[in-house]
Amino acid sequence: MNVISLCFAVISALLCLSSVISAVPIKLSESGDACKNAQDLAVFNKTWTTFHATFQDCASGCWAAEDCTTQCAMKKLGLSKPCATCFADDAQCTLKNCAWDCIKPSSAECVACSKKNCLPALVDCSGIPADKLPQ
């Protein structure tokens, strides 16, 4: 498979997945303070510089499916279920609103789109100010 065919396949898959996710409402975790507890704050402190990459592996490996992403974040990072669900919802939001910008998930365009479209809901769900969330 050449590069052009591979790119076309990836874009087709994203379009298909995006249309499926658009039909599924994105819900927020039940709590507005889901991450304001000793367990999650300790995880943030311990994984401050690696959190994003580890969570990104979870979200990518799960195609941002909420249950899978939540379970992965609980296992790999040690987050509580409510807090992990906030981040899983953020991954769904990013996929739904930023699929084109996030062909390369670590790109500046992807990060900017996610911050613009999804960060406010993550802050509301987690109860953690944006500047205190792990990078």
mmCIF file of C-alpha atoms in Angstrom:
data_model
loop_
_atom_site.group_PDB
_atom_site.id
_atom_site.type_symbol
_atom_site.label_atom_id
_atom_site.label_comp_id
_atom_site.label_asym_id
_atom_site.label_seq_id
_atom_site.Cartn_x
_atom_site.Cartn_y
_atom_site.Cartn_z
ATOM 1 C CA MET A 1 0.000 0.000 0.000
ATOM 2 C CA ASN A 2 1.496 3.342 -0.972
ATOM 3 C CA VAL A 3 1.363 6.503 1.127
ATOM 4 C CA ILE A 4 -1.512 8.060 -0.837
ATOM 5 C CA SER A 5 -3.628 4.927 -0.475
ATOM 6 C CA LEU A 6 -2.829 4.773 3.225
ATOM 7 C CA CYS A 7 -3.771 8.436 3.721
ATOM 8 C CA PHE A 8 -7.019 7.910 1.835
ATOM 9 C CA ALA A 9 -7.828 4.882 4.007
ATOM 10 C CA VAL A 10 -7.136 6.836 7.215
ATOM 11 C CA ILE A 11 -9.242 9.803 6.090
ATOM 12 C CA SER A 12 -12.085 7.492 5.045
ATOM 13 C CA ALA A 13 -11.971 5.762 8.422
ATOM 14 C CA LEU A 14 -12.023 9.101 10.253
ATOM 15 C CA LEU A 15 -14.995 10.301 8.208
ATOM 16 C CA CYS A 16 -16.859 7.093 8.931
ATOM 17 C CA LEU A 17 -16.012 7.181 12.625
ATOM 18 C CA SER A 18 -16.847 10.879 12.827
ATOM 19 C CA SER A 19 -20.313 10.275 11.370
ATOM 20 C CA VAL A 20 -20.931 7.478 13.883
ATOM 21 C CA ILE A 21 -19.766 9.603 16.821
ATOM 22 C CA SER A 22 -21.872 12.552 15.646
ATOM 23 C CA ALA A 23 -24.934 10.389 16.173
ATOM 24 C CA VAL A 24 -23.899 9.611 19.765
ATOM 25 C CA PRO A 25 -24.438 12.474 22.207
ATOM 26 C CA ILE A 26 -21.366 13.419 24.188
ATOM 27 C CA LYS A 27 -22.168 13.351 27.859
ATOM 28 C CA LEU A 28 -20.262 14.752 30.752
ATOM 29 C CA SER A 29 -19.400 12.828 33.851
ATOM 30 C CA GLU A 30 -22.033 13.056 36.537
ATOM 31 C CA SER A 31 -19.914 15.270 38.762
ATOM 32 C CA GLY A 32 -18.580 18.789 38.282
ATOM 33 C CA ASP A 33 -15.755 17.988 40.711
ATOM 34 C CA ALA A 34 -14.868 14.551 39.336
ATOM 35 C CA CYS A 35 -11.096 15.014 39.689
ATOM 36 C CA LYS A 36 -10.986 17.040 42.927
ATOM 37 C CA ASN A 37 -9.881 14.220 45.177
ATOM 38 C CA ALA A 38 -6.599 13.040 46.644
ATOM 39 C CA GLN A 39 -6.255 10.083 44.250
ATOM 40 C CA ASP A 40 -6.601 12.091 41.037
ATOM 41 C CA LEU A 41 -4.597 15.073 42.253
ATOM 42 C CA ALA A 42 -1.767 12.687 43.162
ATOM 43 C CA VAL A 43 -1.941 11.178 39.652
ATOM 44 C CA PHE A 44 -1.736 14.659 38.112
ATOM 45 C CA ASN A 45 1.321 15.513 40.236
ATOM 46 C CA LYS A 46 3.047 12.201 39.532
ATOM 47 C CA THR A 47 2.363 12.157 35.774
ATOM 48 C CA TRP A 48 2.439 15.908 35.028
ATOM 49 C CA THR A 49 4.791 15.609 32.030
ATOM 50 C CA THR A 50 3.707 12.165 30.792
ATOM 51 C CA PHE A 51 -0.049 12.334 31.346
ATOM 52 C CA HIS A 52 -0.968 13.657 27.906
ATOM 53 C CA ALA A 53 1.048 11.050 25.986
ATOM 54 C CA THR A 54 -0.247 8.183 28.127
ATOM 55 C CA PHE A 55 -3.847 9.332 27.856
ATOM 56 C CA GLN A 56 -3.442 9.927 24.125
ATOM 57 C CA ASP A 57 -2.336 6.285 23.785
ATOM 58 C CA CYS A 58 -5.517 5.221 25.578
ATOM 59 C CA ALA A 59 -7.798 7.403 23.469
ATOM 60 C CA SER A 60 -6.126 6.424 20.192
ATOM 61 C CA GLY A 61 -6.073 2.738 21.059
ATOM 62 C CA CYS A 62 -9.771 2.889 21.911
ATOM 63 C CA TRP A 63 -10.787 5.159 19.006
ATOM 64 C CA ALA A 64 -12.034 7.480 21.792
ATOM 65 C CA ALA A 65 -14.803 5.045 22.826
ATOM 66 C CA GLU A 66 -15.823 6.191 26.300
ATOM 67 C CA ASP A 67 -15.841 2.898 28.214
ATOM 68 C CA CYS A 68 -12.578 1.647 26.708
ATOM 69 C CA THR A 69 -10.818 5.012 27.135
ATOM 70 C CA THR A 70 -12.080 5.339 30.710
ATOM 71 C CA GLN A 71 -10.902 1.836 31.662
ATOM 72 C CA CYS A 72 -7.518 2.394 30.014
ATOM 73 C CA ALA A 73 -7.000 5.716 31.844
ATOM 74 C CA MET A 74 -7.932 4.075 35.137
ATOM 75 C CA LYS A 75 -5.467 1.235 34.534
ATOM 76 C CA LYS A 76 -2.531 3.108 32.970
ATOM 77 C CA LEU A 77 -2.757 6.374 34.905
ATOM 78 C CA GLY A 78 -4.574 5.401 38.096
ATOM 79 C CA LEU A 79 -7.418 7.903 37.713
ATOM 80 C CA SER A 80 -10.729 7.426 39.488
ATOM 81 C CA LYS A 81 -13.604 6.372 37.239
ATOM 82 C CA PRO A 82 -15.399 9.761 37.361
ATOM 83 C CA CYS A 83 -12.209 11.642 36.500
ATOM 84 C CA ALA A 84 -11.205 9.175 33.774
ATOM 85 C CA THR A 85 -14.702 9.583 32.307
ATOM 86 C CA CYS A 86 -14.198 13.351 32.064
ATOM 87 C CA PHE A 87 -11.042 12.791 30.048
ATOM 88 C CA ALA A 88 -12.751 10.114 27.910
ATOM 89 C CA ASP A 89 -15.534 12.607 27.165
ATOM 90 C CA ASP A 90 -12.835 15.113 26.210
ATOM 91 C CA ALA A 91 -11.361 12.561 23.784
ATOM 92 C CA GLN A 92 -14.794 12.029 22.198
ATOM 93 C CA CYS A 93 -15.287 15.775 21.912
ATOM 94 C CA THR A 94 -11.886 16.167 20.281
ATOM 95 C CA LEU A 95 -12.603 13.411 17.777
ATOM 96 C CA LYS A 96 -16.017 14.845 16.953
ATOM 97 C CA ASN A 97 -14.889 18.463 16.615
ATOM 98 C CA CYS A 98 -11.248 18.197 15.567
ATOM 99 C CA ALA A 99 -10.830 15.040 13.464
ATOM 100 C CA TRP A 100 -9.181 16.886 10.571
ATOM 101 C CA ASP A 101 -6.876 18.878 12.836
ATOM 102 C CA CYS A 102 -5.979 15.748 14.769
ATOM 103 C CA ILE A 103 -4.744 13.499 11.988
ATOM 104 C CA LYS A 104 -1.514 13.967 13.968
ATOM 105 C CA PRO A 105 -2.805 14.041 17.575
ATOM 106 C CA SER A 106 0.215 15.808 19.053
ATOM 107 C CA SER A 107 0.184 18.617 16.479
ATOM 108 C CA ALA A 108 -0.274 22.238 17.509
ATOM 109 C CA GLU A 109 -3.435 22.374 15.381
ATOM 110 C CA CYS A 110 -4.963 19.432 17.237
ATOM 111 C CA VAL A 111 -4.101 20.848 20.656
ATOM 112 C CA ALA A 112 -5.499 24.281 19.718
ATOM 113 C CA CYS A 113 -8.734 22.822 18.351
ATOM 114 C CA SER A 114 -9.241 20.625 21.404
ATOM 115 C CA LYS A 115 -8.586 23.533 23.764
ATOM 116 C CA LYS A 116 -11.030 25.742 21.875
ATOM 117 C CA ASN A 117 -13.833 23.194 21.515
ATOM 118 C CA CYS A 118 -13.451 20.789 24.421
ATOM 119 C CA LEU A 119 -11.381 22.220 27.266
ATOM 120 C CA PRO A 120 -14.253 24.211 28.838
ATOM 121 C CA ALA A 121 -16.308 21.023 29.262
ATOM 122 C CA LEU A 122 -13.291 19.168 30.695
ATOM 123 C CA VAL A 123 -12.728 21.952 33.210
ATOM 124 C CA ASP A 124 -16.429 21.918 34.154
ATOM 125 C CA CYS A 125 -16.493 18.138 34.511
ATOM 126 C CA SER A 126 -13.191 17.747 36.344
ATOM 127 C CA GLY A 127 -13.499 20.765 38.621
ATOM 128 C CA ILE A 128 -9.830 21.526 37.912
ATOM 129 C CA PRO A 129 -8.808 24.889 36.387
ATOM 130 C CA ALA A 130 -7.282 24.595 32.898
ATOM 131 C CA ASP A 131 -3.829 25.713 34.073
ATOM 132 C CA LYS A 132 -3.808 22.990 36.749
ATOM 133 C CA LEU A 133 -4.634 20.106 34.393
ATOM 134 C CA PRO A 134 -1.668 17.940 33.387
ATOM 135 C CA GLN A 135 0.053 18.798 30.124
#
